[in-house]
Coordinates of C-alpha atoms in Angstrom, one line a residue:
Chain A
X14 CA 102.2 95.0 -17.0
X15 CA 105.1 97.3 -17.9
X16 CA 108.8 96.3 -17.7
X17 CA 109.4 98.0 -14.4
X18 CA 106.7 96.1 -12.7
X19 CA 108.0 92.8 -14.2
X20 CA 111.5 93.6 -13.0
X21 CA 110.3 94.5 -9.5
X22 CA 108.4 91.3 -9.3
X23 CA 111.3 89.2 -10.4
X24 CA 113.6 90.9 -8.0
X25 CA 111.1 90.4 -5.1
X26 CA 110.7 86.8 -5.9
X27 CA 114.4 86.2 -5.5
X28 CA 114.1 87.7 -1.9
X29 CA 111.0 85.7 -0.8
X30 CA 112.0 82.2 0.5
X31 CA 110.0 79.3 -1.0
X32 CA 108.5 78.5 2.4
X33 CA 106.9 81.9 2.7
X34 CA 105.7 82.3 -0.9
X35 CA 102.3 80.8 -0.7
X36 CA 101.2 82.5 2.5
X37 CA 102.5 85.9 1.3
X38 CA 100.5 85.6 -1.9
X39 CA 97.4 84.6 0.0
X40 CA 97.7 87.6 2.3
X41 CA 98.3 89.9 -0.7
X42 CA 94.9 88.9 -2.2
X43 CA 95.5 90.5 -5.6
X44 CA 95.2 87.2 -7.4
X45 CA 92.0 85.3 -7.4
X46 CA 91.8 82.0 -5.5
X47 CA 91.6 80.2 -8.8
X48 CA 94.7 81.8 -10.1
X49 CA 96.6 81.0 -6.9
X50 CA 95.5 77.4 -7.0
X51 CA 96.9 77.1 -10.5
X52 CA 100.4 77.8 -9.2
X53 CA 102.4 74.6 -8.6
X54 CA 104.7 75.4 -5.6
X55 CA 106.7 72.3 -5.9
X56 CA 108.4 73.6 -9.0
X57 CA 111.7 75.5 -9.1
X58 CA 111.6 79.2 -7.9
X59 CA 112.4 80.2 -11.5
X60 CA 109.5 78.4 -12.9
X61 CA 107.1 79.7 -10.3
X62 CA 108.4 83.2 -11.0
X63 CA 107.7 82.9 -14.7
X64 CA 104.1 81.6 -14.0
X65 CA 103.5 84.3 -11.5
X66 CA 104.6 87.0 -13.9
X67 CA 102.2 85.6 -16.5
X68 CA 99.3 85.5 -14.0
X69 CA 100.0 89.1 -12.9
X70 CA 100.0 90.2 -16.5
X71 CA 96.7 88.5 -17.1
X72 CA 95.3 90.4 -14.0
X73 CA 96.8 93.6 -15.4
X74 CA 98.6 94.4 -12.2
X75 CA 100.9 97.5 -11.9
X76 CA 104.0 98.6 -10.0
X77 CA 101.7 99.8 -7.2
X78 CA 100.5 96.3 -6.6
X79 CA 104.0 94.8 -6.7
X80 CA 105.2 97.3 -4.0
X81 CA 102.2 96.3 -2.0
X82 CA 103.3 92.7 -2.2
X83 CA 106.8 93.7 -1.1
X84 CA 105.4 95.4 2.0
X85 CA 103.3 92.4 2.9
X86 CA 106.3 90.1 2.7
X87 CA 108.4 92.4 4.8
X88 CA 105.7 92.6 7.5
X89 CA 105.2 88.9 7.4
X90 CA 108.9 88.0 7.6
X91 CA 109.4 90.5 10.4
X92 CA 106.6 88.9 12.3
X93 CA 108.2 85.5 11.9
X94 CA 111.7 86.7 12.7
X95 CA 110.4 88.4 15.8
X96 CA 108.8 85.3 17.0
X97 CA 111.9 83.2 16.3
X98 CA 114.2 85.6 18.1
X99 CA 111.9 86.1 21.0
X100 CA 111.3 82.4 21.5
X101 CA 115.0 81.6 21.4
X102 CA 116.0 84.4 23.8
X103 CA 113.2 83.6 26.3
X104 CA 114.0 80.0 26.4
X105 CA 117.7 80.6 26.8
X106 CA 117.0 82.9 29.7
X107 CA 115.0 80.2 31.4
X108 CA 117.4 77.4 30.8
X109 CA 121.0 77.2 29.8
X110 CA 122.3 74.8 27.2
X111 CA 119.3 74.4 25.0
X112 CA 119.6 74.0 21.3
X113 CA 116.8 75.5 19.3
X114 CA 116.1 75.1 15.6
X115 CA 113.2 76.9 14.0
X116 CA 111.9 76.4 10.5
X117 CA 108.8 77.6 8.8
X118 CA 106.9 75.3 6.5
X119 CA 104.7 76.4 3.6
X120 CA 101.4 75.8 5.4
X121 CA 101.8 78.6 8.0
X122 CA 103.3 76.1 10.4
X123 CA 106.4 77.0 12.3
X124 CA 108.3 73.9 13.5
X125 CA 110.6 74.2 16.5
X126 CA 113.0 71.6 17.6
X127 CA 114.4 71.9 21.1
X128 CA 117.2 69.7 22.4
X129 CA 117.5 70.0 26.2
X130 CA 120.7 70.1 28.3
X131 CA 121.3 71.6 31.6
X132 CA 124.1 73.4 33.4
X133 CA 126.3 70.3 33.4
X134 CA 125.5 68.5 30.2
X135 CA 125.2 69.3 26.5
X136 CA 121.9 69.3 24.7
X137 CA 120.5 65.8 24.1
X138 CA 119.6 65.6 20.5
X139 CA 118.3 62.1 20.8
X140 CA 115.3 63.1 22.9
X141 CA 114.3 66.4 21.3
X142 CA 111.0 68.1 21.9
X143 CA 109.1 69.2 18.8
X144 CA 106.7 72.1 18.8
X145 CA 104.4 73.2 15.9
X146 CA 102.8 76.6 16.0
X147 CA 100.4 77.9 13.4
X148 CA 101.2 81.6 13.3
X149 CA 97.8 83.1 12.9
X150 CA 96.1 80.7 15.4
X151 CA 96.3 80.4 19.2
X152 CA 97.3 76.7 18.9
X153 CA 100.5 75.0 19.7
X154 CA 101.2 71.3 19.3
X155 CA 103.9 69.6 21.4
X156 CA 105.6 66.2 21.2
X157 CA 108.0 64.5 23.6
X158 CA 108.1 67.1 26.4
X159 CA 109.1 66.1 29.9
X160 CA 107.2 67.4 32.9
X161 CA 110.5 69.0 34.0
X162 CA 110.9 71.1 30.9
X163 CA 107.2 71.8 30.3
X164 CA 106.8 75.0 32.4
X165 CA 109.9 76.5 30.7
X166 CA 108.7 75.8 27.2
X167 CA 105.2 77.0 27.8
X168 CA 106.4 80.2 29.3
X169 CA 108.7 80.9 26.3
X170 CA 105.9 80.2 23.9
X171 CA 103.4 82.4 25.8
X172 CA 105.8 85.3 25.8
X173 CA 107.0 85.0 22.3
X174 CA 103.5 84.7 20.9
X175 CA 102.5 87.7 22.9
X176 CA 99.7 85.9 24.7
X177 CA 98.9 86.0 28.4
X178 CA 98.2 82.4 29.2
X179 CA 98.6 78.9 27.8
X180 CA 96.6 75.9 28.8
X181 CA 96.2 72.3 27.9
X182 CA 93.6 71.7 25.2
X183 CA 93.1 68.1 26.3
X184 CA 93.6 66.8 22.8
X185 CA 96.2 64.2 21.8
X186 CA 96.7 61.7 19.0
X187 CA 99.3 60.3 16.7
X188 CA 98.6 62.4 13.6
X189 CA 99.4 66.1 13.7
X190 CA 97.4 66.8 10.6
X191 CA 94.3 65.1 12.1
X192 CA 94.6 67.1 15.4
X193 CA 95.0 70.3 13.4
X194 CA 92.1 69.6 11.1
X195 CA 89.9 68.8 14.1
X196 CA 90.8 72.0 16.0
X197 CA 90.5 74.2 13.0
X198 CA 87.4 72.5 11.7
X199 CA 89.0 71.8 8.4
X200 CA 86.9 68.9 7.4
X201 CA 83.5 68.6 5.9
X202 CA 81.0 70.0 8.4
X203 CA 77.3 69.4 8.1
X204 CA 75.1 72.1 9.4
X205 CA 71.8 71.3 10.9
X206 CA 68.8 72.4 8.7
X207 CA 65.3 72.8 9.9
X208 CA 63.8 70.9 7.0
X209 CA 66.2 68.2 6.1
X210 CA 64.1 66.6 3.4
X211 CA 61.4 67.9 1.1
X212 CA 58.0 68.2 2.7
X213 CA 56.2 64.9 2.3
X214 CA 53.3 64.6 -0.2
X215 CA 49.9 64.0 1.1
X216 CA 49.7 60.7 -0.7
X217 CA 48.9 57.9 1.9
X218 CA 50.5 54.5 1.4
X219 CA 49.2 51.2 2.6
X220 CA 50.4 50.1 6.1
X221 CA 53.3 47.8 5.2
X222 CA 54.8 50.4 3.0
X223 CA 54.3 52.9 5.8
X224 CA 56.3 50.7 8.2
X225 CA 59.1 50.5 5.8
X226 CA 58.8 54.2 5.3
X227 CA 59.1 54.9 9.0
X228 CA 62.1 52.6 9.3
X229 CA 63.7 54.3 6.4
X230 CA 63.0 57.7 7.9
X231 CA 64.4 56.6 11.2
X232 CA 67.5 55.4 9.5
X233 CA 67.8 58.6 7.5
X234 CA 67.4 60.6 10.6
X235 CA 70.1 58.7 12.4
X236 CA 72.5 59.2 9.4
X237 CA 71.7 62.9 9.3
X238 CA 72.2 63.4 13.0
X239 CA 75.4 61.4 12.9
X240 CA 76.7 63.6 10.1
X241 CA 75.7 66.8 11.9
X242 CA 77.5 65.7 15.0
X243 CA 80.7 64.3 13.5
X244 CA 81.0 65.7 10.0
X245 CA 80.8 64.2 6.5
X246 CA 83.2 62.3 4.4
X247 CA 86.7 61.6 5.7
X248 CA 87.2 62.6 9.3
X249 CA 90.4 63.5 11.0
X250 CA 92.1 60.4 12.4
X251 CA 91.9 60.5 16.2
X252 CA 93.0 57.2 17.9
X253 CA 91.3 57.5 21.3
X254 CA 89.2 59.4 23.7
X255 CA 89.4 59.1 27.5
X256 CA 86.8 59.9 30.0
X257 CA 87.4 59.9 33.8
X258 CA 83.9 59.6 35.3
X259 CA 83.2 60.7 38.9
X260 CA 79.4 60.8 38.9
X261 CA 76.8 59.2 41.1
X262 CA 75.3 55.9 40.2
X263 CA 71.7 56.3 39.2
X264 CA 69.6 53.3 38.3
X265 CA 65.9 53.0 39.3
X266 CA 66.2 49.3 39.5
X267 CA 68.9 49.5 42.1
X268 CA 67.9 51.6 45.1
X269 CA 70.9 50.8 47.3
X270 CA 73.4 52.1 44.8
X271 CA 71.2 55.1 43.8
X272 CA 71.0 56.3 47.4
X273 CA 74.8 56.4 47.8
X274 CA 76.3 59.9 48.2
X275 CA 79.7 59.0 46.9
X276 CA 80.4 59.0 43.2
X277 CA 80.9 55.8 41.2
X278 CA 84.5 56.0 40.1
X279 CA 85.4 54.6 36.7
X280 CA 87.0 55.5 33.5
X281 CA 86.2 54.8 29.8
X282 CA 88.5 54.8 26.9
X283 CA 87.3 54.6 23.3
X284 CA 89.9 53.5 20.8
X285 CA 89.9 52.9 17.1
X286 CA 92.1 53.5 14.0
X287 CA 89.7 56.4 13.3
X288 CA 87.7 57.2 16.4
X289 CA 85.4 59.8 14.8
X290 CA 84.4 57.5 12.0
X291 CA 83.7 54.7 14.4
X292 CA 81.5 57.0 16.6
X293 CA 79.7 58.3 13.5
X294 CA 78.9 54.8 12.5
X295 CA 77.7 54.0 16.0
X296 CA 75.2 56.9 15.7
X297 CA 74.1 56.1 12.2
X298 CA 73.6 52.4 13.0
X299 CA 71.7 53.0 16.2
X300 CA 74.3 51.5 18.5
X301 CA 74.6 55.0 19.9
X302 CA 71.2 56.6 20.5
X303 CA 70.7 59.9 18.7
X304 CA 70.8 62.7 19.4
X305 CA 74.4 62.0 20.4
X306 CA 75.2 62.7 24.0
X307 CA 77.2 65.9 24.8
X308 CA 80.0 63.7 26.1
X309 CA 80.7 62.2 22.7
X310 CA 79.8 65.3 20.6
X311 CA 82.2 67.3 22.6
X312 CA 85.0 65.5 20.9
X313 CA 84.6 67.1 17.5
X314 CA 82.9 70.3 18.8
X315 CA 85.5 71.2 21.3
X316 CA 88.4 69.5 19.7
X317 CA 89.2 67.5 22.9
X318 CA 89.8 63.9 23.7
X319 CA 90.4 63.9 27.4
X320 CA 87.6 64.7 29.8
X321 CA 86.9 64.5 33.5
X322 CA 83.2 64.3 34.2
X323 CA 81.7 65.1 37.6
X324 CA 78.2 65.7 38.7
X325 CA 78.8 69.5 38.8
X326 CA 79.7 69.5 35.1
X327 CA 77.3 67.3 33.3
X328 CA 78.2 68.7 30.0
X329 CA 81.9 68.3 29.5
Chain B
X6 CA 76.4 23.8 34.8
X7 CA 75.5 24.9 38.3
X8 CA 78.2 23.3 40.4
X9 CA 80.8 26.0 39.9
X10 CA 78.5 28.9 39.9
X11 CA 78.2 29.5 43.6
X12 CA 80.5 32.0 45.2
X13 CA 84.0 30.5 45.2
X14 CA 86.0 30.1 48.3
X15 CA 89.6 31.2 48.6
X16 CA 91.7 28.3 49.3
X17 CA 95.2 28.1 50.6
X18 CA 96.3 25.4 48.2
X19 CA 100.0 25.8 49.1
X20 CA 99.3 23.0 51.6
X21 CA 98.2 20.6 48.9
X22 CA 100.4 21.7 46.0
X23 CA 104.2 22.3 46.1
X24 CA 105.0 26.0 45.9
X25 CA 107.4 25.4 43.0
X26 CA 104.6 23.8 41.0
X27 CA 102.2 26.6 41.8
X28 CA 104.9 29.1 40.6
X29 CA 104.9 27.4 37.2
X30 CA 101.1 27.9 36.8
X31 CA 100.5 31.4 38.1
X32 CA 101.4 34.8 36.5
X33 CA 101.6 33.2 33.1
X34 CA 99.2 33.5 30.2
X35 CA 97.9 30.1 29.1
X36 CA 96.2 29.2 25.8
X37 CA 93.2 26.9 26.5
X38 CA 92.1 23.9 24.5
X39 CA 89.8 21.0 25.3
X40 CA 90.9 17.4 24.8
X41 CA 88.8 14.2 24.6
X42 CA 89.6 11.3 27.1
X43 CA 93.0 9.6 26.6
X44 CA 93.0 5.9 25.8
X45 CA 95.5 3.8 27.8
X46 CA 97.3 6.7 29.4
X47 CA 99.3 5.6 32.4
X48 CA 100.6 8.0 35.0
X49 CA 103.3 5.4 35.6
X50 CA 104.7 5.6 32.1
X51 CA 105.7 9.3 32.1
X52 CA 109.4 8.7 31.5
X53 CA 108.6 6.6 28.4
X54 CA 106.3 9.2 27.1
X55 CA 109.0 11.9 27.5
X56 CA 111.4 9.8 25.5
X57 CA 108.9 9.1 22.8
X58 CA 107.8 12.7 22.5
X59 CA 111.5 13.9 22.3
X60 CA 112.1 11.5 19.5
X61 CA 109.0 12.6 17.7
X62 CA 109.9 16.2 17.9
X63 CA 113.5 15.5 16.6
X64 CA 112.1 13.4 13.7
X65 CA 109.7 16.1 12.7
X66 CA 112.4 18.7 12.8
X67 CA 114.6 16.6 10.6
X68 CA 111.8 16.4 8.1
X69 CA 111.9 20.1 7.9
X70 CA 108.8 20.8 9.8
X71 CA 109.1 24.4 11.1
X72 CA 109.5 24.4 14.8
X73 CA 110.3 28.2 15.0
X74 CA 112.4 27.9 18.2
X75 CA 116.0 28.5 18.1
X76 CA 118.4 27.4 15.4
X77 CA 118.7 24.0 13.8
X78 CA 121.5 23.3 16.2
X79 CA 119.1 23.1 19.2
X80 CA 118.3 19.8 20.8
X81 CA 115.0 19.5 22.5
X82 CA 114.5 17.6 25.7
X83 CA 111.0 16.7 26.9
X84 CA 109.9 16.0 30.5
X85 CA 106.6 14.7 31.8
X86 CA 105.7 15.1 35.5
X87 CA 102.8 15.0 37.8
X88 CA 101.6 18.2 39.5
X89 CA 100.3 16.5 42.7
X90 CA 97.5 18.0 44.7
X91 CA 95.4 19.8 42.0
X92 CA 93.0 17.0 41.6
X93 CA 90.1 17.8 44.0
X94 CA 87.9 14.7 44.0
X95 CA 88.6 11.0 43.9
X96 CA 87.5 10.9 40.3
X97 CA 89.9 13.6 39.1
X98 CA 93.0 12.1 37.6
X99 CA 96.2 13.9 38.7
X100 CA 97.4 16.8 36.6
X101 CA 100.2 16.1 34.1
X102 CA 102.8 18.7 33.2
X103 CA 104.8 18.5 29.9
X104 CA 107.8 20.7 29.4
X105 CA 110.1 21.1 26.4
X106 CA 113.5 22.4 27.0
X107 CA 116.0 23.6 24.4
X108 CA 119.7 23.4 24.6
X109 CA 121.9 25.0 21.9
X110 CA 124.4 22.5 20.6
X111 CA 127.4 24.6 21.5
X112 CA 126.3 25.7 24.9
X113 CA 128.6 25.3 27.9
X114 CA 128.0 22.7 30.5
X115 CA 126.9 25.1 33.2
X116 CA 124.3 26.8 31.0
X117 CA 120.9 25.6 32.2
X118 CA 118.5 24.4 29.5
X119 CA 115.8 26.9 28.7
X120 CA 112.1 25.9 28.9
X121 CA 110.7 26.9 25.5
X122 CA 107.3 25.3 25.8
X123 CA 105.1 24.0 28.6
X124 CA 101.6 22.6 28.7
X125 CA 99.5 20.8 31.3
X126 CA 96.5 18.5 31.2
X127 CA 94.1 18.6 34.1
X128 CA 90.7 17.7 35.4
X129 CA 89.6 19.8 38.4
X130 CA 86.3 19.0 40.0
X131 CA 85.2 17.1 36.9
X132 CA 81.6 16.0 36.7
X133 CA 81.6 12.7 38.7
X134 CA 78.8 11.1 36.8
X135 CA 80.6 11.6 33.6
X136 CA 83.9 10.5 34.9
X137 CA 82.5 7.4 36.4
X138 CA 80.7 6.5 33.2
X139 CA 83.9 6.3 31.1
X140 CA 85.2 2.9 30.3
X141 CA 88.2 1.8 32.5
X142 CA 90.9 2.4 29.9
X143 CA 90.1 6.0 29.4
X144 CA 91.7 8.9 31.4
X145 CA 89.9 12.1 31.3
X146 CA 92.0 15.3 31.5
X147 CA 89.8 17.6 29.4
X148 CA 91.6 20.9 30.1
X149 CA 94.8 21.5 28.1
X150 CA 96.7 24.7 28.8
X151 CA 99.8 25.6 26.7
X152 CA 102.3 28.3 26.4
X153 CA 105.2 28.7 23.9
X154 CA 105.8 28.5 20.2
X155 CA 102.8 27.5 18.1
X156 CA 104.8 25.0 16.2
X157 CA 105.7 23.1 19.3
X158 CA 102.1 23.2 20.5
X159 CA 101.0 21.5 17.2
X160 CA 103.7 18.8 17.6
X161 CA 102.8 18.0 21.1
X162 CA 99.1 17.8 20.3
X163 CA 99.8 15.8 17.3
X164 CA 101.8 13.2 19.2
X165 CA 99.2 13.1 22.0
X166 CA 96.5 12.5 19.4
X167 CA 98.1 9.6 17.7
X168 CA 99.4 8.0 20.9
X169 CA 96.2 8.2 22.9
X170 CA 93.6 8.4 20.2
X171 CA 92.2 11.7 21.4
X172 CA 91.4 15.0 19.7
X173 CA 91.9 18.6 20.6
X174 CA 89.8 21.7 20.0
X175 CA 90.1 25.4 20.9
X176 CA 88.4 26.4 24.2
X177 CA 87.0 29.9 23.8
X178 CA 86.0 31.7 27.0
X179 CA 82.5 32.7 26.2
X180 CA 80.6 35.8 27.2
X181 CA 78.8 34.1 30.1
X182 CA 82.1 32.8 31.5
X183 CA 83.8 36.2 31.1
X184 CA 81.0 37.9 32.9
X185 CA 81.2 35.3 35.7
X186 CA 84.9 35.9 36.1
X187 CA 84.2 39.7 36.3
X188 CA 81.8 39.0 39.2
X189 CA 84.2 36.4 40.7
X190 CA 87.1 38.8 40.8
X191 CA 84.9 41.6 42.2
X192 CA 83.7 39.3 44.9
X193 CA 87.3 38.4 45.7
X194 CA 88.0 42.1 46.5
X195 CA 86.5 41.4 49.9
X196 CA 89.6 39.4 50.8
X197 CA 92.3 40.5 48.3
X198 CA 92.7 43.9 46.7
X199 CA 91.9 43.5 43.0
X200 CA 92.8 47.2 42.4
X201 CA 90.6 47.7 39.4
X202 CA 88.1 45.7 37.4
X203 CA 88.8 46.2 33.7
X204 CA 86.5 45.1 30.8
X205 CA 87.1 45.5 27.1
X206 CA 84.3 45.4 24.6
X207 CA 84.4 45.7 20.8
X208 CA 81.6 47.2 18.9
X209 CA 80.8 46.1 15.4
X210 CA 81.3 49.4 13.5
X211 CA 83.7 50.5 10.8
X212 CA 86.4 50.9 11.8
X213 CA 85.9 48.6 14.9
X214 CA 85.6 50.5 18.1
X215 CA 87.2 49.2 21.3
X216 CA 85.7 50.3 24.7
X217 CA 87.9 49.9 27.8
X218 CA 85.7 50.3 30.9
X219 CA 87.7 50.3 34.1
X220 CA 85.8 50.4 37.4
X221 CA 87.3 51.3 40.8
X222 CA 87.3 48.0 42.8
X223 CA 85.5 49.3 45.9
X224 CA 82.7 50.7 43.8
X225 CA 82.5 47.5 41.8
X226 CA 82.2 45.5 45.0
X227 CA 79.4 47.7 46.4
X228 CA 77.5 47.3 43.1
X229 CA 78.1 43.5 43.3
X230 CA 76.9 43.3 46.9
X231 CA 73.8 45.3 46.1
X232 CA 72.8 43.0 43.3
X233 CA 73.4 40.0 45.4
X234 CA 71.2 41.3 48.2
X235 CA 68.4 42.2 45.9
X236 CA 68.7 38.9 44.1
X237 CA 68.6 37.1 47.5
X238 CA 65.5 39.0 48.5
X239 CA 63.7 38.0 45.4
X240 CA 65.1 34.4 45.6
X241 CA 66.6 34.4 42.2
X242 CA 69.5 32.2 41.3
X243 CA 73.3 32.8 41.1
X244 CA 73.3 33.4 37.4
X245 CA 70.9 36.2 37.9
X246 CA 73.3 38.0 40.2
X247 CA 76.0 38.1 37.5
X248 CA 73.5 39.3 34.9
X249 CA 72.2 42.0 37.1
X250 CA 75.7 43.1 38.1
X251 CA 76.7 43.4 34.4
X252 CA 73.5 45.2 33.6
X253 CA 74.2 47.7 36.4
X254 CA 77.6 48.4 34.9
X255 CA 76.2 48.7 31.4
X256 CA 73.4 51.0 32.5
X257 CA 75.8 53.4 34.2
X258 CA 77.7 53.4 30.9
X259 CA 74.6 54.0 28.9
X260 CA 73.5 56.9 31.1
X261 CA 76.6 58.8 30.1
X262 CA 77.3 57.7 26.5
X263 CA 73.9 56.4 25.3
X264 CA 75.8 53.5 23.8
X265 CA 74.5 50.0 24.3
X266 CA 77.4 47.8 25.1
X267 CA 75.4 44.6 24.6
X268 CA 75.4 45.4 20.9
X269 CA 79.1 44.5 21.0
X270 CA 81.1 41.7 22.4
X271 CA 82.9 41.4 25.7
X272 CA 86.5 40.5 24.8
X273 CA 88.5 40.6 27.9
X274 CA 88.2 40.9 31.7
X275 CA 91.1 41.6 34.0
X276 CA 92.0 42.6 37.5
X277 CA 95.0 42.3 39.8
X278 CA 94.0 38.6 40.2
X279 CA 94.3 37.7 36.5
X280 CA 93.0 38.2 33.0
X281 CA 90.8 36.2 30.7
X282 CA 90.3 36.7 27.0
X283 CA 87.6 35.7 24.5
X284 CA 90.1 33.8 22.4
X285 CA 90.8 31.3 25.2
X286 CA 93.7 33.0 26.9
X287 CA 93.8 33.0 30.7
X288 CA 96.2 34.3 33.3
X289 CA 95.9 33.7 37.1
X290 CA 97.9 35.9 39.3
X291 CA 97.1 34.5 42.6
X292 CA 97.0 30.8 43.6
X293 CA 94.1 31.4 46.1
X294 CA 91.4 31.2 43.4
X295 CA 93.2 28.9 41.1
X296 CA 91.0 25.8 42.0
X297 CA 87.8 27.7 41.5
X298 CA 88.7 29.1 38.2
X299 CA 90.1 25.9 36.8
X300 CA 87.1 24.0 38.0
X301 CA 85.0 26.3 35.9
X302 CA 87.3 25.9 32.9
X303 CA 87.2 22.1 33.4
X304 CA 83.4 22.3 33.2
X305 CA 83.6 24.4 30.0
X306 CA 86.0 21.9 28.5
X307 CA 83.8 18.9 29.3
X308 CA 80.8 20.7 27.8
X309 CA 82.7 21.7 24.6
X310 CA 83.8 18.1 23.9
X311 CA 82.0 16.6 20.9

């Protein structure tokens, strides 16, 4: 790498804010994933710059590549700036006396803090609403939003993200990272395979061993199906799932109730410190029959934990 | 164990029991225990007992036994009284209420003392054969309900044990009783709106899973009625009605979630009329069914006694 390229890179690094560094380098793609992982973004900008220069030298990058990086950063920061400006202006048009602070974090997340006031009072910073938007995704996470301010905020978000519509995802919980991981499937997925275990040998065992073998197979099947439905390893921590049931009562042993036309109204709430792990354990232990019902598998599949089930929509 | 299992009747017990006494009992969560018969307990000696228990509590506090209520400056005043009218049969002794009040040392004269602990001993519809079989000097008040600081509960029990040679034990509300209460409250919906029937199960997985199953009261009542009719047709007993009612609820649940609730444990049942928990906590919100429920609990206490 010649001196001009090094100089350009160092100058560029002074321009790029720490919060946008990682995502800009990812978009650039001129450094392998391995090389990018080796960068420690918690260090000082100066140290990161030195390491980055070394990595670019190793990869024999030229001035052309550095200017490419500069263009990517410019486009990226314009995108972010546009979003910030648009959101602030849309929201201020809809409501006076709101205080908006926007900050971008390193993991592509834009955090917005809105303190609401109205024509008569100043913004209340004690009851601020927090919004997190992942720029390249259609998802927005909201905390502490009153029903009064909800339509205003949603409209401002829809316009500034250049979408047409915004709707509830029916997913809520206490850990933002868990909700994000669930929605974006960032946990260990298990994909169904047609032949989960090697084909059995033709060796025939005696009947007692066969019973144990069948039990072990049944248990292995349950574990496999549980993993396929919910995932492997650590699962995102959801605390609860709520089902409003408005379906008819059907029980062959109870004719009177089965003949009713009206639905049997009830609700079910599942709660746990980690709901998905609990449900997975239900499936693998046999407490929940496998294959797991669509009602429960919808939680990880659709990234939702609030459902209304009626007879017209048997699969949530 | 059959006496209390028939459909309970709603009673207007405000004619038998003073409203202010009823007010002390309802809308409060009580912790249940059973207690063996009391030796040489006299309903006429209540003032003496109050003095003795006060002195006992003061002495234990001086010895540094943690009482957890208020500062060291507090004085405790104990009162024993009779809650007349709860005893149903001639064999039932009258219910006794114990209250511990606390008064901070530097409180003004007008400040009313605060009740920091209450408990009551009762026997409602106790098994007459058993009651009549007891030697003359024993008074059977097997159901003990308490509310307040755990330290004071221990002191009161400790004093009762040494004074009347009895012993206490926890009274859990078992699965059968919880299911019976679910059916009872559903049945009561015919006269009083119970709003919803709520049941909480825990399933033994890691981490533990809690299932809260809430049923609309009208629908629960229809299900209950349908199981009663079909049980009546097939001449099955009252216990079968409750079992079939619960099975109906669990099968509706299974149809949707394919999860077997009987693999877990029913922990809590509640409705607008009250709540009951596996760990022996009960709350009655309406005095109309108080006698029925406490008759059942008296029976449970008698059965649990060693």
